[in-house]
XYZ file of C-alpha atoms in Angstrom:
560
model
C -35.529 92.422 -7.625
C -32.511 94.622 -8.303
C -30.778 92.942 -11.270
C -27.973 95.503 -11.249
C -27.003 94.457 -7.724
C -27.026 90.793 -8.780
C -24.882 91.638 -11.806
C -22.364 93.221 -9.487
C -22.102 89.955 -7.535
C -20.582 88.448 -10.686
C -18.325 91.483 -11.053
C -17.006 91.147 -7.493
C -16.506 87.403 -7.870
C -14.374 87.963 -10.958
C -12.317 90.735 -9.421
C -11.726 88.509 -6.384
C -10.273 85.784 -8.600
C -13.173 83.593 -9.721
C -12.757 82.645 -13.362
C -15.238 79.757 -13.652
C -18.779 79.050 -12.496
C -20.921 75.918 -12.601
C -24.627 76.648 -13.009
C -27.497 74.183 -12.698
C -30.681 75.177 -14.555
C -33.616 76.549 -12.600
C -36.020 79.453 -12.440
C -35.461 80.919 -8.982
C -31.746 81.323 -9.753
C -32.414 83.001 -13.140
C -31.076 86.422 -12.024
C -27.795 84.774 -10.953
C -27.647 82.612 -14.077
C -27.971 85.632 -16.335
C -25.548 87.750 -14.300
C -22.798 85.109 -14.521
C -23.535 83.714 -17.995
C -23.459 87.202 -19.533
C -20.316 88.246 -17.713
C -17.615 87.969 -20.404
C -14.673 87.116 -18.128
C -16.219 84.184 -16.224
C -16.384 80.850 -18.032
C -19.710 79.233 -17.176
C -20.711 75.575 -17.451
C -24.295 74.304 -17.336
C -24.554 71.001 -15.421
C -28.082 69.738 -14.819
C -27.461 67.342 -11.915
C -26.556 69.434 -8.873
C -24.822 66.548 -7.111
C -22.536 65.993 -10.098
C -22.178 69.731 -10.701
C -20.723 70.330 -7.255
C -18.144 67.545 -7.654
C -17.191 68.809 -11.127
C -16.642 72.262 -9.652
C -14.441 70.678 -6.987
C -12.288 69.053 -9.671
C -11.975 72.381 -11.479
C -10.965 74.181 -8.284
C -8.337 71.519 -7.552
C -6.884 71.779 -11.041
C -6.835 75.598 -11.149
C -5.975 76.143 -7.458
C -8.599 78.892 -7.522
C -12.108 79.216 -6.089
C -15.038 78.209 -8.307
C -18.603 79.512 -7.996
C -21.489 77.032 -8.056
C -25.040 78.282 -8.514
C -28.366 76.483 -8.141
C -32.069 77.083 -7.696
C -34.014 76.723 -4.459
C -35.195 73.617 -2.630
C -33.697 70.141 -2.916
C -31.236 71.423 -5.540
C -29.278 73.012 -2.705
C -29.331 69.780 -0.677
C -27.845 67.900 -3.635
C -24.699 69.989 -3.263
C -24.124 68.653 0.257
C -21.900 65.582 -0.430
C -19.425 67.591 -2.503
C -19.458 70.488 -0.050
C -18.569 68.140 2.812
C -15.779 66.628 0.692
C -14.490 70.088 -0.236
C -14.573 71.168 3.403
C -12.351 68.328 4.597
C -10.114 68.509 1.521
C -9.905 72.308 1.928
C -11.002 73.130 -1.624
C -12.279 76.694 -2.224
C -15.866 76.833 -3.467
C -18.274 79.764 -3.375
C -21.702 78.130 -3.135
C -24.517 80.480 -4.186
C -28.040 79.159 -3.683
C -31.210 80.930 -4.788
C -33.995 80.832 -2.201
C -37.655 81.662 -1.760
C -38.421 84.896 0.115
C -38.627 84.461 3.912
C -42.390 84.963 4.122
C -42.946 81.765 2.146
C -40.763 79.461 4.192
C -42.860 76.722 5.890
C -45.936 77.759 3.896
C -46.198 74.666 1.643
C -44.890 76.638 -1.298
C -43.120 74.713 -4.081
C -39.330 74.197 -3.959
C -39.209 75.803 -0.531
C -37.069 74.416 2.274
C -35.081 75.919 5.147
C -31.925 77.013 3.346
C -30.322 79.389 5.809
C -27.222 77.638 7.255
C -28.254 74.537 5.315
C -24.700 73.122 5.201
C -24.101 73.543 8.910
C -20.504 73.044 10.001
C -19.362 71.782 6.600
C -18.762 75.289 5.275
C -16.325 77.852 6.617
C -19.017 80.532 6.763
C -22.645 80.953 5.726
C -24.242 84.228 4.644
C -27.821 85.281 3.901
C -28.483 88.202 1.554
C -31.403 90.576 2.130
C -34.491 89.950 0.025
C -35.030 93.673 -0.683
C -31.956 95.154 -2.372
C -33.448 98.518 -3.320
C -31.838 100.447 -0.441
C -28.220 101.587 -0.781
C -27.299 100.019 2.562
C -28.660 96.633 1.450
C -26.534 96.886 -1.687
C -23.465 97.846 0.368
C -24.074 94.866 2.661
C -24.447 92.514 -0.316
C -21.174 93.661 -1.853
C -19.374 93.376 1.476
C -20.710 89.837 1.967
C -19.631 88.706 -1.515
C -16.157 90.165 -0.972
C -15.925 88.383 2.359
C -17.267 85.091 1.001
C -14.733 84.799 -1.810
C -11.862 85.920 0.433
C -12.904 83.429 3.095
C -12.922 80.551 0.602
C -9.287 81.074 -0.361
C -7.723 82.579 2.780
C -6.089 80.601 5.578
C -7.543 77.100 5.600
C -9.324 77.048 2.241
C -12.801 75.620 1.869
C -16.422 76.094 0.766
C -18.438 79.174 1.728
C -22.218 79.491 1.341
C -24.177 82.544 0.183
C -27.989 82.170 0.216
C -29.961 84.724 -1.824
C -33.777 84.931 -1.644
C -35.607 86.235 -4.720
C -39.118 87.522 -5.269
C -40.668 87.486 -8.707
C -40.161 88.680 -11.408
C -36.894 86.860 -12.097
C -36.322 87.777 -15.725
C -35.390 91.144 -17.217
C -37.550 92.892 -19.767
C -36.590 92.460 -23.412
C -34.805 95.811 -23.820
C -33.620 96.239 -20.232
C -30.240 97.956 -19.850
C -27.587 95.387 -18.872
C -24.319 96.429 -17.318
C -21.705 95.725 -14.640
C -20.050 98.282 -12.345
C -16.370 97.654 -13.034
C -15.351 100.168 -10.356
C -17.314 98.302 -7.657
C -15.703 98.254 -4.219
C -13.216 95.379 -3.838
C -11.784 94.467 -0.432
C -8.247 93.070 -0.434
C -6.761 90.641 2.055
C -3.000 90.839 2.572
C -1.366 88.107 4.646
C 2.309 87.395 5.195
C 4.008 84.030 5.641
C 3.936 82.409 9.060
C 7.455 81.885 10.363
C 8.861 80.655 13.642
C 10.730 83.123 15.806
C 14.219 82.475 17.140
C 13.051 81.217 20.544
C 10.631 78.762 18.928
C 13.334 77.484 16.594
C 15.733 76.965 19.489
C 13.052 75.140 21.478
C 12.360 72.736 18.614
C 16.050 72.135 17.923
C 16.636 71.336 21.592
C 13.774 68.829 21.524
C 15.167 67.227 18.358
C 18.550 66.613 19.962
C 16.851 64.116 22.259
C 15.588 62.075 19.294
C 17.547 59.498 17.344
C 14.917 58.087 14.957
C 12.711 60.527 13.097
C 10.149 59.811 10.373
C 8.151 62.175 8.202
C 4.497 61.300 7.506
C 3.131 62.819 4.317
C -0.659 63.059 4.223
C -2.885 64.032 1.318
C -2.581 67.625 0.144
C -2.151 69.645 -3.028
C 1.561 70.204 -2.360
C 3.715 72.581 -4.357
C 6.739 71.232 -6.217
C 8.901 73.528 -4.093
C 7.693 71.891 -0.874
C 8.200 68.335 -2.181
C 11.687 69.242 -3.394
C 12.590 70.768 -0.021
C 11.198 67.733 1.816
C 13.195 65.435 -0.473
C 16.444 67.309 0.179
C 15.871 67.517 3.932
C 15.092 63.816 4.264
C 18.288 62.898 2.416
C 20.485 65.305 4.360
C 19.138 64.181 7.759
C 18.513 60.449 7.145
C 14.737 60.655 7.593
C 12.337 58.130 5.956
C 9.111 59.534 4.523
C 5.964 57.466 5.039
C 4.194 58.348 1.797
C 1.233 56.220 0.768
C -0.427 56.548 -2.607
C -2.584 59.636 -1.948
C 0.382 61.680 -0.647
C 2.071 62.166 -4.042
C 5.403 61.456 -2.372
C 6.174 58.311 -4.391
C 9.040 59.960 -6.324
C 10.937 61.145 -3.237
C 14.280 59.414 -2.684
C 13.514 58.280 0.879
C 9.847 57.544 0.301
C 8.419 54.489 2.048
C 5.629 54.184 -0.514
C 4.232 50.799 0.625
C 3.627 51.464 4.341
C 0.325 49.542 4.375
C 2.080 46.389 3.178
C 5.057 46.820 5.504
C 3.043 47.482 8.653
C 0.652 44.576 8.140
C 2.964 42.249 10.047
C 4.159 44.925 12.501
C 0.866 45.845 14.165
C 1.007 43.038 16.712
C 4.764 42.540 16.844
C 7.211 45.384 16.280
C 10.793 45.862 17.453
C 12.158 48.898 19.241
C 14.545 49.703 16.387
C 11.581 49.924 13.970
C 9.681 52.559 15.938
C 10.341 56.291 15.398
C 11.032 58.411 18.469
C 9.144 61.216 16.732
C 7.013 61.591 13.631
C 6.712 64.956 11.916
C 3.609 65.066 9.723
C 2.418 67.285 6.894
C -0.891 67.545 5.057
C -4.097 65.774 5.970
C -5.270 62.161 5.926
C -3.430 58.968 5.045
C -5.165 55.909 3.627
C -2.871 53.140 4.948
C -4.860 51.536 7.757
C -1.978 49.307 8.862
C 0.326 52.324 9.139
C -2.298 54.134 11.230
C -2.618 51.168 13.585
C 1.155 50.780 13.848
C 1.595 54.461 14.714
C -1.308 54.529 17.170
C 0.109 51.574 19.031
C 3.751 52.629 19.115
C 4.240 56.360 18.678
C 4.482 58.617 21.710
C 5.238 61.962 20.040
C 3.970 63.636 16.869
C 4.502 67.158 15.545
C 2.133 68.389 12.844
C 3.261 71.270 10.623
C 0.880 73.434 8.593
C 0.441 77.061 7.636
C -3.045 77.106 9.143
C -5.118 74.728 11.259
C -8.915 74.526 11.100
C -9.020 72.235 14.136
C -6.769 69.935 16.140
C -6.466 66.591 14.362
C -4.767 63.781 16.284
C -5.273 60.633 14.141
C -2.347 58.726 15.707
C -3.252 59.735 19.278
C 0.282 61.061 19.794
C 0.068 64.771 18.881
C 2.220 66.912 21.172
C 3.016 69.972 19.032
C 0.802 71.664 16.451
C 3.266 73.887 14.610
C 1.694 76.736 12.686
C 4.354 77.787 10.220
C 5.207 77.694 6.539
C 6.306 74.049 6.058
C 9.219 74.957 3.761
C 10.542 77.425 6.329
C 10.156 74.810 9.083
C 12.143 72.238 7.092
C 14.944 74.715 6.538
C 15.424 74.970 10.313
C 15.982 71.228 10.810
C 19.720 70.779 11.172
C 20.190 67.663 13.320
C 21.467 64.349 11.944
C 19.474 61.242 12.663
C 20.081 57.506 12.509
C 21.160 56.290 9.084
C 20.476 52.733 10.277
C 16.844 53.602 10.938
C 16.461 54.965 7.426
C 18.147 51.881 5.957
C 15.889 49.561 7.956
C 12.718 51.126 6.519
C 14.075 51.337 2.975
C 14.981 47.655 3.158
C 11.447 46.866 4.339
C 10.042 48.885 1.441
C 12.172 46.988 -1.096
C 11.133 43.676 0.452
C 7.416 44.608 0.230
C 7.889 45.716 -3.372
C 9.622 42.450 -4.269
C 6.896 40.331 -2.655
C 4.186 42.327 -4.430
C 5.832 41.939 -7.837
C 6.499 38.233 -7.297
C 2.936 37.564 -6.251
C 1.182 39.547 -8.968
C 3.440 38.260 -11.758
C 2.379 34.672 -11.054
C -1.376 35.209 -10.754
C -4.085 34.404 -13.243
C -6.381 37.163 -14.480
C -8.042 39.260 -11.780
C -8.870 42.912 -11.259
C -5.867 43.234 -8.919
C -3.348 41.739 -11.371
C -4.837 43.636 -14.335
C -4.617 46.890 -12.422
C -0.977 46.159 -11.621
C -0.230 45.838 -15.345
C -2.030 49.058 -16.214
C -0.429 51.112 -13.441
C 3.025 50.151 -14.713
C 2.146 51.595 -18.118
C 0.745 54.947 -17.040
C 2.463 57.707 -19.017
C 4.537 60.208 -17.073
C 3.109 63.677 -16.569
C -0.438 62.330 -16.211
C -3.091 62.561 -13.509
C -4.407 59.444 -11.784
C -7.784 59.713 -10.049
C -8.678 56.997 -7.550
C -12.249 56.265 -6.519
C -12.874 55.047 -2.998
C -13.291 51.542 -1.551
C -11.186 48.916 -3.372
C -9.832 51.149 -6.159
C -7.712 53.387 -3.953
C -6.699 50.466 -1.715
C -5.517 48.333 -4.632
C -3.414 51.241 -5.893
C -2.018 51.788 -2.411
C -0.823 48.182 -2.176
C 0.622 48.197 -5.704
C 2.228 51.629 -5.481
C 3.128 54.154 -8.164
C 6.677 54.336 -9.515
C 6.591 56.796 -12.408
C 7.802 60.341 -11.899
C 5.287 62.987 -12.859
C 2.144 60.961 -12.149
C -0.045 63.011 -9.805
C -2.625 61.268 -7.634
C -6.074 62.601 -6.743
C -8.668 60.969 -4.486
C -11.743 62.167 -2.607
C -10.418 61.234 0.825
C -12.040 64.125 2.678
C -15.149 62.120 3.469
C -14.041 59.036 1.470
C -17.436 58.527 -0.131
C -18.011 56.779 -3.453
C -20.244 59.590 -4.722
C -18.644 62.054 -7.120
C -15.321 60.374 -7.963
C -16.108 60.348 -11.687
C -17.505 63.895 -11.636
C -14.390 65.195 -9.889
C -12.176 63.533 -12.507
C -14.328 65.008 -15.287
C -13.911 68.459 -13.734
C -10.136 67.998 -13.876
C -10.185 66.679 -17.442
C -12.354 69.524 -18.743
C -10.011 72.024 -17.073
C -6.567 70.561 -17.812
C -6.994 69.425 -21.382
C -3.247 69.261 -21.973
C -2.884 66.403 -19.452
C -3.752 62.720 -19.665
C -6.245 61.744 -16.960
C -6.930 58.220 -15.732
C -9.659 57.178 -13.300
C -9.696 53.835 -11.499
C -13.154 53.114 -10.157
C -15.402 50.291 -9.052
C -18.754 49.475 -10.599
C -20.900 50.808 -7.757
C -19.101 54.183 -7.718
C -19.165 54.370 -11.521
C -22.877 53.725 -12.016
C -23.790 55.809 -8.963
C -22.145 58.836 -10.608
C -23.233 58.265 -14.214
C -24.449 61.855 -14.575
C -20.818 62.979 -14.559
C -21.048 62.498 -18.352
C -24.375 64.328 -18.758
C -23.217 67.650 -20.192
C -22.120 69.131 -23.513
C -18.494 70.070 -22.732
C -15.964 68.112 -24.810
C -12.910 66.377 -23.425
C -10.840 63.615 -24.981
C -8.237 63.113 -22.283
C -9.956 60.917 -19.669
C -9.578 57.147 -19.632
C -11.519 55.131 -17.071
C -10.471 51.732 -15.742
C -13.701 50.198 -14.450
C -13.417 47.238 -12.076
C -16.773 45.530 -12.557
C -17.220 42.641 -10.118
C -21.021 43.056 -9.975
C -21.170 44.772 -6.601
C -19.332 46.431 -3.741
C -16.965 43.526 -3.221
C -14.855 45.361 -0.665
C -17.371 43.993 1.845
C -16.187 40.484 0.979
C -12.740 41.517 2.170
C -13.782 43.067 5.484
C -14.126 40.792 8.454
C -17.626 41.325 9.752
C -19.845 41.826 6.701
C -18.232 38.879 4.924
C -19.454 36.602 7.732
C -23.099 37.666 7.487
C -25.849 35.809 5.642
C -27.012 39.174 4.243
C -23.645 39.882 2.569
C -24.702 39.653 -1.075
C -28.047 41.452 -0.873
C -27.495 44.191 1.697
C -23.735 44.806 1.854
C -22.307 43.827 -1.511
C -25.489 45.020 -3.295
C -25.096 42.710 -6.263
C -25.819 44.300 -9.656
C -25.657 43.022 -13.245
C -24.960 46.178 -15.212
C -22.128 46.666 -17.629
C -20.867 49.932 -19.087
C -21.379 49.296 -22.801
C -24.805 50.947 -23.024
C -23.744 53.899 -20.893
C -20.684 54.467 -23.096
C -22.841 54.304 -26.214
C -25.299 56.765 -24.696
C -22.590 59.349 -23.977
C -20.352 58.697 -26.990
C -17.427 57.166 -25.080
C -15.362 54.312 -26.487
C -15.817 51.026 -24.644
C -13.266 48.231 -24.191
C -13.949 45.053 -22.231
C -11.785 42.301 -20.748
C -12.961 39.206 -18.881
C -9.876 36.948 -19.077
C -6.125 37.085 -19.730
C -6.493 36.731 -23.506
C -8.981 39.555 -23.937
C -7.034 41.777 -21.543
C -3.741 41.278 -23.404
C -5.502 41.987 -26.695
C -7.007 45.322 -25.766
C -4.895 46.909 -22.978
C -2.453 48.651 -25.353
C -5.284 49.748 -27.651
C -7.056 51.264 -24.665
C -3.972 53.107 -23.397
C -3.154 54.491 -26.863
C -6.724 55.307 -27.856
C -6.791 59.007 -28.858
C -10.163 59.810 -27.255
C -11.789 59.229 -23.880
C -12.556 55.578 -23.228
C -13.654 53.054 -20.619
C -11.839 49.759 -20.077
C -14.259 47.480 -18.236
C -12.491 44.664 -16.400
C -15.035 41.980 -15.546
C -14.101 39.549 -12.782
C -15.634 37.304 -10.165
C -15.918 38.802 -6.672
C -15.211 35.511 -4.887
C -12.028 34.916 -6.878
C -10.904 38.479 -6.196
C -11.486 37.946 -2.490
C -9.409 34.761 -2.406
C -6.578 36.327 -4.380
C -6.437 39.346 -2.085
C -6.329 37.078 0.962
C -3.466 35.119 -0.631
C -1.677 38.404 -1.327
C -1.911 39.541 2.293
C -0.631 36.146 3.461
C 2.320 36.548 1.096
C 3.173 39.924 2.618
C 3.330 38.610 6.180
C 5.156 35.376 5.299
């Protein structure tokens, strides 16, 4: 083993912009652990559970808008990274995944902690690299440094995302007691210089000509980590040109003046029956996925033309089955070239529908007895401005989407790349540990919460994360989906009934615990929970069958 070469991997990572690394304990990765932990300019965290570690690193990378290195030992440790890597790939979050491996001669030889790690993440990483096992030759060192340069650049260039570097090690792994330890600060660093993508004059004229044929235009804002400059430009453009913005909860467009922030509620009654004046002639979309299923179905059924605008495209995505132009340009520059004037009546129609949906939602929830839906409505109204709201998948993010967010300055995060329940808490913890000057709130269901309990299993302090736990003793979203809710196996094999509560877990990890099971207990503790100066869990205990009936009544109210 050439420890100096491994040390220089940490040096290159830092000089390429990596400031933080998440390391999971192991022996085979000891040379990497020591190289990064001893490097003074990289902040390292030790997280024992690799599955949680990878999601925490994702939260850190989101918060910092910079790539994060994650390092693990060989064998199943590397496989435990896979859920977060897939999520990071589809969310376009830059991670540099460095896995230690056994030397090639021991693969398939029944040796401990030995699996087939080369290209282990398949098509869920941007690129995968394998380092030579013998680094004694100068050319092997040159190749290693070139690969590390390329890996970090690849993670943060163009369409961002995870990149995998697999490094096999032979024993010995540990340096001698008095071994010289240093880093080559003048190591070769490869720069990538890329300019902004802008449309040329002919392309602009072509688009403007096409727009003149359209009367009703709508923007669709998907999930993305948008800059304030882009959102401000979008806001101004939509007001100047009379364009509604379909912006569901994960888009972070709720504060825009022309935002249609309850599209799921509005489109519920429009899927089967919609009028010509309600249908856009063209939608122009930004970002990635939307969560509003009813909006998706409405657009798929009715829209004939979609333009999608992004700086870079990893692949062609046509979720509404109407894509006609994939425009590769800086979105702010694209918006500045829109100079037509579209139907003010169309904008008014959709804003009226949004107000009507908001009124019906408020009327319904204000008259309901205690439930997880009504309790969540109360808590969302009281979120402080300038805070981060993390939404776990299944019912949590859907409830929030139907209720909507009104406060300026509340930023929404959700793992909607693969939309799995695994890692929602860990991702929020990664954010909270990184942005300690912000208030963080996580809304999660019981299955997601207990599944990811190792998010709390580390020594790094944070006092700024409050968790709203909807505990209905199982995955009750399946009660609300036609299909599983009609099966005799619902409770055992779909809902997966469980009887845990969070009190013991909170005690184990030193987190304050609040509990509410009816209106009286909820009213007593909700303000205490929101004002509590440390991290805390508010566990809202409800009955799944009652929640199901209330949600059905709510949907009937929307279409009445």
